[in-house]
Amino acid sequence: MDALVLLGSFFVLMIIGMPVAYALGLSALVGALWIDLPLDAVMIQLASGVNKFSLLAIPFFVLAGAIMAEGGMARRLVAFAGVLVGFIRGGLSLVNILASTFFGAISGSSVADTASIGSVLIPEMVKKGYPKPFATAVTCSGSVQAILIPPSHNAVIYSLAAGGSVSIAALFMAGVVPGLLLGLTLAALCLVIAKRENYPKGEVIPLKQALKICVDALWGLMTMVIILGGILSGVFTANESASIAVLWAFGVTMFVYRDYKWRDLPKLVHRTVKTVTVVMILIGFAACFGYLMTLMQIPAQVTAFFTSLSDNKYVILGLINIMLLVLGCLMDMSPLILILTPILLPVVKLLGVDPVHFGMIMMVNLGIGLITPPVGTVLYVGAAVSKLKIGVVTRAMSPFFVALFIVLMMVTYLPALSLWLPRAMGL
């Protein structure tokens, strides 16, 4: 009955249209009153939920990504990707995916990826003869890489939701191979579609111009080296790498590229603060909600339920995938990570699944949810950039959903894809 009151109040509040963060907080209060828990205990959990040093990485990575997104980095990454693959048939679709790989490794955000890369490449692809729905579908599906490739904001949130027991550095490294695998799978699909539909080839860029483009993009690409190289070498932590990435992004944008006006900088910082505030409110209320779930033994009940269905971990992982795919269509990614990680992590640990591996499973599942109606945030951003209806974009996404599902199955049932690199790095 306790679980019914907590979860029932949460879903009722969601159904009537209350924002997820406030629904979590109010349902936690309802649950606390139901079991006669002092409200002081809930407030303590709220404060301790956001009073974590590891959370400092989130605002810094968000700010670095915002500076790069609005400071001309997306355009330069697109040009650099064009040098590498733009001359192939269907090359602009490959440029789109490769640019998303580069930009995802800087911003860590699928929404920022879609907005930045899409605003540059969707009009260009349409101009060169690609259907607009196809261009939008490529942009949206390619941006899912940002969920996996470091520095993924959601990997930090997963580490927090796991109680800090999972290393952020290990999660960052675990996402490299699945992220690149996703990009290669989407690229292969684009090549097949381009050959079938006879999409145009791009032009080979002259050597002198190509060198200029590469040098111009190198400043931004150094952000990836700073983030990954610093963490792997042990020179600085994930938090420190995020703050250094902000300084580097600021220096490159304002003093090297000089595309961004100083007078617009306060507005950018204000938007970043608003974004981070929403995330922190969500994390604080989710901590209260998770505390109530623990007191009501909901994770133990869910573990018992899954283990009663089967003792085969592959079957249970398949069932968890189905559940995550369905829920990913109905809720945004961050709250689902915060709610479901404390519930599902005990289940997979009992089955012998590595928590880092499970983090990648969750990221791919919920990343697919970001481009799936009715709540797919990235899908809506892509449709807004291209000025297409959601239904039109969704239909164009059909073959890309198949590719993403194949990657999901590989990440789920081939744990070495996620665990090889962090183990090789001793993480």
CSV table of N, CA and C in Angstrom, one decimal, residues 232-350:
chain,number,residue,atom,x,y,z
A,232,LEU,N,42.1,10.7,-18.3
A,232,LEU,CA,42.8,9.4,-18.5
A,232,LEU,C,44.3,9.5,-17.9
A,233,SER,N,44.9,10.6,-18.1
A,233,SER,CA,46.3,10.8,-17.6
A,233,SER,C,46.3,11.0,-16.1
A,234,GLY,N,45.2,11.3,-15.5
A,234,GLY,CA,45.2,11.5,-14.0
A,234,GLY,C,45.6,12.9,-13.7
A,235,VAL,N,45.8,13.8,-14.7
A,235,VAL,CA,46.2,15.2,-14.4
A,235,VAL,C,45.1,15.9,-13.6
A,236,PHE,N,43.8,15.7,-14.0
A,236,PHE,CA,42.7,16.2,-13.2
A,236,PHE,C,41.5,15.3,-13.3
A,237,THR,N,40.5,15.6,-12.4
A,237,THR,CA,39.3,14.8,-12.3
A,237,THR,C,38.3,15.3,-13.3
A,238,ALA,N,37.1,14.6,-13.3
A,238,ALA,CA,36.1,15.0,-14.3
A,238,ALA,C,35.6,16.4,-14.0
A,239,ASN,N,35.5,16.7,-12.7
A,239,ASN,CA,35.0,18.1,-12.4
A,239,ASN,C,36.1,19.1,-12.9
A,240,GLU,N,37.3,18.9,-12.6
A,240,GLU,CA,38.4,19.8,-13.0
A,240,GLU,C,38.5,19.9,-14.5
A,241,SER,N,38.3,18.8,-15.2
A,241,SER,CA,38.3,18.8,-16.7
A,241,SER,C,37.2,19.7,-17.2
A,242,ALA,N,36.0,19.6,-16.6
A,242,ALA,CA,34.9,20.4,-17.0
A,242,ALA,C,35.2,21.9,-16.9
A,243,SER,N,35.8,22.3,-15.8
A,243,SER,CA,36.1,23.7,-15.5
A,243,SER,C,37.1,24.2,-16.5
A,244,ILE,N,38.1,23.3,-16.8
A,244,ILE,CA,39.2,23.7,-17.7
A,244,ILE,C,38.6,23.8,-19.1
A,245,ALA,N,37.7,22.9,-19.4
A,245,ALA,CA,37.0,22.9,-20.8
A,245,ALA,C,36.3,24.3,-21.0
A,246,VAL,N,35.7,24.8,-19.9
A,246,VAL,CA,35.0,26.1,-20.0
A,246,VAL,C,36.0,27.2,-20.3
A,247,LEU,N,37.1,27.2,-19.6
A,247,LEU,CA,38.1,28.2,-19.9
A,247,LEU,C,38.6,28.1,-21.3
A,248,TRP,N,38.9,26.9,-21.8
A,248,TRP,CA,39.4,26.7,-23.1
A,248,TRP,C,38.3,27.2,-24.2
A,249,ALA,N,37.1,26.7,-23.9
A,249,ALA,CA,36.0,27.1,-24.9
A,249,ALA,C,35.8,28.6,-24.9
A,250,PHE,N,35.9,29.2,-23.8
A,250,PHE,CA,35.7,30.7,-23.7
A,250,PHE,C,36.9,31.4,-24.4
A,251,GLY,N,38.1,30.9,-24.2
A,251,GLY,CA,39.3,31.5,-24.9
A,251,GLY,C,39.2,31.4,-26.4
A,252,VAL,N,38.9,30.2,-26.9
A,252,VAL,CA,38.8,29.9,-28.3
A,252,VAL,C,37.7,30.7,-28.9
A,253,THR,N,36.5,30.7,-28.3
A,253,THR,CA,35.4,31.4,-28.9
A,253,THR,C,35.6,32.9,-29.0
A,254,MET,N,36.1,33.5,-27.9
A,254,MET,CA,36.1,35.0,-27.8
A,254,MET,C,37.4,35.6,-28.3
A,255,PHE,N,38.5,34.8,-28.3
A,255,PHE,CA,39.8,35.4,-28.8
A,255,PHE,C,40.3,34.8,-30.0
A,256,VAL,N,39.9,33.6,-30.4
A,256,VAL,CA,40.4,32.9,-31.6
A,256,VAL,C,39.4,33.0,-32.7
A,257,TYR,N,38.2,32.5,-32.5
A,257,TYR,CA,37.2,32.5,-33.5
A,257,TYR,C,36.5,33.9,-33.6
A,258,ARG,N,36.3,34.5,-32.5
A,258,ARG,CA,35.7,35.9,-32.4
A,258,ARG,C,34.4,36.0,-33.2
A,259,ASP,N,33.6,35.0,-33.2
A,259,ASP,CA,32.3,35.0,-33.9
A,259,ASP,C,31.2,35.5,-32.9
A,260,TYR,N,31.5,35.4,-31.6
A,260,TYR,CA,30.4,35.7,-30.6
A,260,TYR,C,30.7,37.1,-30.0
A,261,LYS,N,29.6,37.8,-29.8
A,261,LYS,CA,29.7,39.2,-29.3
A,261,LYS,C,29.7,39.2,-27.8
A,262,TRP,N,30.6,40.0,-27.2
A,262,TRP,CA,30.7,40.1,-25.8
A,262,TRP,C,29.3,40.5,-25.1
A,263,ARG,N,28.6,41.3,-25.8
A,263,ARG,CA,27.3,41.7,-25.2
A,263,ARG,C,26.3,40.6,-25.1
A,264,ASP,N,26.5,39.5,-25.8
A,264,ASP,CA,25.6,38.4,-25.8
A,264,ASP,C,26.0,37.4,-24.7
A,265,LEU,N,27.2,37.5,-24.1
A,265,LEU,CA,27.7,36.5,-23.2
A,265,LEU,C,26.8,36.4,-21.9
A,266,PRO,N,26.3,37.6,-21.3
A,266,PRO,CA,25.5,37.5,-20.1
A,266,PRO,C,24.2,36.7,-20.4
A,267,LYS,N,23.6,36.8,-21.6
A,267,LYS,CA,22.4,36.0,-21.9
A,267,LYS,C,22.7,34.6,-22.0
A,268,LEU,N,23.9,34.2,-22.6
A,268,LEU,CA,24.3,32.8,-22.6
A,268,LEU,C,24.4,32.2,-21.2
A,269,VAL,N,25.1,32.9,-20.3
A,269,VAL,CA,25.3,32.5,-19.0
A,269,VAL,C,24.0,32.3,-18.3
A,270,HIS,N,23.0,33.3,-18.5
A,270,HIS,CA,21.7,33.3,-17.9
A,270,HIS,C,21.0,32.0,-18.4
A,271,ARG,N,21.0,31.7,-19.6
A,271,ARG,CA,20.3,30.5,-20.1
A,271,ARG,C,21.0,29.2,-19.5
A,272,THR,N,22.3,29.2,-19.4
A,272,THR,CA,22.9,28.1,-18.8
A,272,THR,C,22.5,27.9,-17.3
A,273,VAL,N,22.4,29.0,-16.6
A,273,VAL,CA,22.0,28.9,-15.2
A,273,VAL,C,20.6,28.4,-15.1
A,274,LYS,N,19.7,28.8,-16.0
A,274,LYS,CA,18.3,28.3,-15.9
A,274,LYS,C,18.3,26.8,-16.2
A,275,THR,N,19.1,26.4,-17.2
A,275,THR,CA,19.1,24.9,-17.5
A,275,THR,C,19.6,24.2,-16.3
A,276,VAL,N,20.7,24.6,-15.7
A,276,VAL,CA,21.3,23.9,-14.5
A,276,VAL,C,20.4,23.9,-13.3
A,277,THR,N,19.7,25.1,-13.1
A,277,THR,CA,18.7,25.2,-12.0
A,277,THR,C,17.6,24.1,-12.1
A,278,VAL,N,17.1,23.9,-13.3
A,278,VAL,CA,16.1,22.9,-13.5
A,278,VAL,C,16.6,21.5,-13.2
A,279,VAL,N,17.9,21.2,-13.7
A,279,VAL,CA,18.5,19.9,-13.4
A,279,VAL,C,18.7,19.7,-11.9
A,280,MET,N,19.2,20.7,-11.2
A,280,MET,CA,19.4,20.6,-9.8
A,280,MET,C,18.1,20.4,-9.0
A,281,ILE,N,17.1,21.1,-9.3
A,281,ILE,CA,15.8,20.9,-8.7
A,281,ILE,C,15.3,19.5,-8.9
A,282,LEU,N,15.5,19.0,-10.1
A,282,LEU,CA,15.1,17.6,-10.4
A,282,LEU,C,15.9,16.6,-9.5
A,283,ILE,N,17.2,16.9,-9.5
A,283,ILE,CA,18.1,15.9,-8.7
A,283,ILE,C,17.7,16.0,-7.2
A,284,GLY,N,17.4,17.2,-6.7
A,284,GLY,CA,17.1,17.3,-5.3
A,284,GLY,C,15.8,16.6,-4.9
A,285,PHE,N,14.7,16.8,-5.7
A,285,PHE,CA,13.5,16.1,-5.5
A,285,PHE,C,13.5,14.6,-5.8
A,286,ALA,N,14.3,14.2,-6.7
A,286,ALA,CA,14.5,12.8,-7.0
A,286,ALA,C,15.2,12.1,-5.8
A,287,ALA,N,16.1,12.8,-5.2
A,287,ALA,CA,16.8,12.2,-4.0
A,287,ALA,C,15.7,12.0,-2.9
A,288,CYS,N,14.8,12.9,-2.7
A,288,CYS,CA,13.7,12.7,-1.7
A,288,CYS,C,12.9,11.5,-2.1
A,289,PHE,N,12.5,11.4,-3.4
A,289,PHE,CA,11.7,10.3,-3.9
A,289,PHE,C,12.4,9.0,-3.7
A,290,GLY,N,13.7,8.9,-4.1
A,290,GLY,CA,14.5,7.7,-3.9
A,290,GLY,C,14.6,7.3,-2.5
A,291,TYR,N,14.7,8.2,-1.6
A,291,TYR,CA,14.8,7.9,-0.1
A,291,TYR,C,13.5,7.2,0.3
A,292,LEU,N,12.4,7.8,-0.1
A,292,LEU,CA,11.1,7.2,0.2
A,292,LEU,C,10.9,5.8,-0.3
A,293,MET,N,11.4,5.6,-1.6
A,293,MET,CA,11.3,4.3,-2.2
A,293,MET,C,12.2,3.3,-1.4
A,294,THR,N,13.3,3.7,-0.9
A,294,THR,CA,14.2,2.8,-0.1
A,294,THR,C,13.5,2.4,1.2
A,295,LEU,N,12.9,3.4,1.9
A,295,LEU,CA,12.2,3.1,3.1
A,295,LEU,C,11.0,2.2,2.9
A,296,MET,N,10.4,2.3,1.8
A,296,MET,CA,9.2,1.4,1.5
A,296,MET,C,9.6,0.1,0.8
A,297,GLN,N,10.9,-0.1,0.7
A,297,GLN,CA,11.5,-1.4,0.1
A,297,GLN,C,11.0,-1.7,-1.3
A,298,ILE,N,10.8,-0.6,-2.1
A,298,ILE,CA,10.4,-0.8,-3.5
A,298,ILE,C,11.5,-1.5,-4.3
A,299,PRO,N,12.8,-1.1,-4.2
A,299,PRO,CA,13.8,-1.8,-5.0
A,299,PRO,C,13.8,-3.3,-4.7
A,300,ALA,N,13.7,-3.7,-3.4
A,300,ALA,CA,13.7,-5.1,-3.0
A,300,ALA,C,12.5,-5.8,-3.7
A,301,GLN,N,11.3,-5.1,-3.7
A,301,GLN,CA,10.2,-5.8,-4.2
A,301,GLN,C,10.3,-5.9,-5.8
A,302,VAL,N,10.9,-4.9,-6.4
A,302,VAL,CA,11.1,-5.1,-7.9
A,302,VAL,C,12.1,-6.2,-8.2
A,303,THR,N,13.2,-6.3,-7.4
A,303,THR,CA,14.1,-7.3,-7.6
A,303,THR,C,13.5,-8.7,-7.4
A,304,ALA,N,12.7,-8.8,-6.4
A,304,ALA,CA,12.0,-10.1,-6.2
A,304,ALA,C,11.0,-10.4,-7.4
A,305,PHE,N,10.4,-9.4,-7.9
A,305,PHE,CA,9.5,-9.6,-9.0
A,305,PHE,C,10.2,-10.1,-10.3
A,306,PHE,N,11.3,-9.4,-10.6
A,306,PHE,CA,12.0,-9.8,-11.8
A,306,PHE,C,12.7,-11.2,-11.7
A,307,THR,N,13.2,-11.5,-10.5
A,307,THR,CA,13.8,-12.8,-10.3
A,307,THR,C,12.8,-13.9,-10.2
A,308,SER,N,11.5,-13.6,-9.9
A,308,SER,CA,10.5,-14.6,-9.9
A,308,SER,C,10.1,-14.9,-11.4
A,309,LEU,N,10.3,-14.0,-12.3
A,309,LEU,CA,10.0,-14.3,-13.7
A,309,LEU,C,10.9,-15.3,-14.4
A,310,SER,N,12.2,-15.1,-14.1
A,310,SER,CA,13.2,-15.9,-14.7
A,310,SER,C,14.6,-15.8,-13.9
A,311,ASP,N,15.4,-16.8,-14.0
A,311,ASP,CA,16.7,-16.7,-13.4
A,311,ASP,C,17.8,-16.5,-14.4
A,312,ASN,N,17.3,-16.3,-15.7
A,312,ASN,CA,18.2,-16.1,-16.8
A,312,ASN,C,18.5,-14.6,-17.0
A,313,LYS,N,19.7,-14.2,-16.8
A,313,LYS,CA,20.0,-12.7,-16.8
A,313,LYS,C,19.7,-12.1,-18.2
A,314,TYR,N,19.8,-12.9,-19.3
A,314,TYR,CA,19.6,-12.4,-20.6
A,314,TYR,C,18.1,-12.1,-20.8
A,315,VAL,N,17.3,-13.0,-20.3
A,315,VAL,CA,15.8,-12.8,-20.4
A,315,VAL,C,15.4,-11.5,-19.6
A,316,ILE,N,16.0,-11.4,-18.4
A,316,ILE,CA,15.6,-10.3,-17.5
A,316,ILE,C,16.1,-9.0,-18.1
A,317,LEU,N,17.3,-9.0,-18.7
A,317,LEU,CA,17.8,-7.8,-19.4
A,317,LEU,C,16.9,-7.4,-20.6
A,318,GLY,N,16.4,-8.4,-21.3
A,318,GLY,CA,15.5,-8.1,-22.4
A,318,GLY,C,14.2,-7.5,-21.9
A,319,LEU,N,13.7,-8.0,-20.7
A,319,LEU,CA,12.5,-7.4,-20.1
A,319,LEU,C,12.7,-5.9,-19.7
A,320,ILE,N,13.9,-5.7,-19.1
A,320,ILE,CA,14.3,-4.4,-18.6
A,320,ILE,C,14.4,-3.4,-19.8
A,321,ASN,N,14.9,-3.9,-20.9
A,321,ASN,CA,15.0,-3.1,-22.2
A,321,ASN,C,13.6,-2.7,-22.6
A,322,ILE,N,12.7,-3.6,-22.6
A,322,ILE,CA,11.3,-3.3,-23.1
A,322,ILE,C,10.7,-2.2,-22.2
A,323,MET,N,10.9,-2.4,-20.9
A,323,MET,CA,10.4,-1.4,-19.9
A,323,MET,C,11.0,0.0,-20.1
A,324,LEU,N,12.3,0.0,-20.3
A,324,LEU,CA,13.0,1.3,-20.5
A,324,LEU,C,12.6,1.9,-21.8
A,325,LEU,N,12.4,1.2,-22.9
A,325,LEU,CA,12.0,1.7,-24.1
A,325,LEU,C,10.6,2.4,-24.0
A,326,VAL,N,9.7,1.7,-23.3
A,326,VAL,CA,8.3,2.2,-23.2
A,326,VAL,C,8.4,3.5,-22.3
A,327,LEU,N,9.0,3.4,-21.2
A,327,LEU,CA,9.1,4.6,-20.3
A,327,LEU,C,9.8,5.7,-20.9
A,328,GLY,N,10.8,5.4,-21.8
A,328,GLY,CA,11.6,6.5,-22.5
A,328,GLY,C,10.7,7.3,-23.4
A,329,CYS,N,9.6,6.6,-23.9
A,329,CYS,CA,8.7,7.4,-24.8
A,329,CYS,C,7.8,8.3,-24.0
A,330,LEU,N,7.7,8.1,-22.7
A,330,LEU,CA,6.7,8.8,-21.9
A,330,LEU,C,7.3,9.8,-21.0
A,331,MET,N,8.6,9.7,-20.7
A,331,MET,CA,9.2,10.7,-19.7
A,331,MET,C,10.6,11.0,-20.3
A,332,ASP,N,11.1,12.2,-19.8
A,332,ASP,CA,12.4,12.6,-20.2
A,332,ASP,C,13.5,11.8,-19.6
A,333,MET,N,14.7,11.9,-20.1
A,333,MET,CA,15.8,11.0,-19.7
A,333,MET,C,16.3,11.1,-18.3
A,334,SER,N,16.6,12.4,-17.9
A,334,SER,CA,17.2,12.6,-16.6
A,334,SER,C,16.4,12.1,-15.4
A,335,PRO,N,15.1,12.5,-15.4
A,335,PRO,CA,14.2,11.9,-14.3
A,335,PRO,C,14.1,10.4,-14.3
A,336,LEU,N,14.1,9.8,-15.5
A,336,LEU,CA,14.0,8.3,-15.5
A,336,LEU,C,15.3,7.7,-14.9
A,337,ILE,N,16.5,8.3,-15.2
A,337,ILE,CA,17.7,7.8,-14.7
A,337,ILE,C,17.7,7.9,-13.1
A,338,LEU,N,17.2,9.0,-12.6
A,338,LEU,CA,17.2,9.2,-11.2
A,338,LEU,C,16.2,8.3,-10.5
A,339,ILE,N,15.1,8.1,-11.2
A,339,ILE,CA,14.0,7.2,-10.5
A,339,ILE,C,14.4,5.8,-10.6
A,340,LEU,N,14.8,5.3,-11.8
A,340,LEU,CA,14.9,3.9,-12.1
A,340,LEU,C,16.2,3.3,-11.7
A,341,THR,N,17.3,4.1,-11.6
A,341,THR,CA,18.6,3.5,-11.3
A,341,THR,C,18.6,2.8,-9.9
A,342,PRO,N,18.1,3.5,-8.8
A,342,PRO,CA,18.0,2.8,-7.5
A,342,PRO,C,17.1,1.6,-7.5
A,343,ILE,N,16.2,1.5,-8.4
A,343,ILE,CA,15.3,0.4,-8.4
A,343,ILE,C,15.9,-0.8,-9.2
A,344,LEU,N,16.5,-0.5,-10.4
A,344,LEU,CA,16.9,-1.6,-11.2
A,344,LEU,C,18.4,-2.0,-11.0
A,345,LEU,N,19.2,-1.2,-10.4
A,345,LEU,CA,20.6,-1.5,-10.1
A,345,LEU,C,20.7,-2.8,-9.2
A,346,PRO,N,19.9,-2.9,-8.1
A,346,PRO,CA,20.0,-4.1,-7.3
A,346,PRO,C,19.6,-5.4,-8.1
A,347,VAL,N,18.7,-5.2,-9.1
A,347,VAL,CA,18.2,-6.4,-9.9
A,347,VAL,C,19.4,-6.9,-10.7
A,348,VAL,N,20.1,-6.0,-11.4
A,348,VAL,CA,21.1,-6.4,-12.3
A,348,VAL,C,22.4,-6.8,-11.6
A,349,LYS,N,22.6,-6.2,-10.4
A,349,LYS,CA,23.8,-6.6,-9.6
A,349,LYS,C,23.6,-8.1,-9.1
A,350,LEU,N,22.4,-8.4,-8.8
A,350,LEU,CA,22.1,-9.8,-8.4
A,350,LEU,C,22.3,-10.8,-9.5
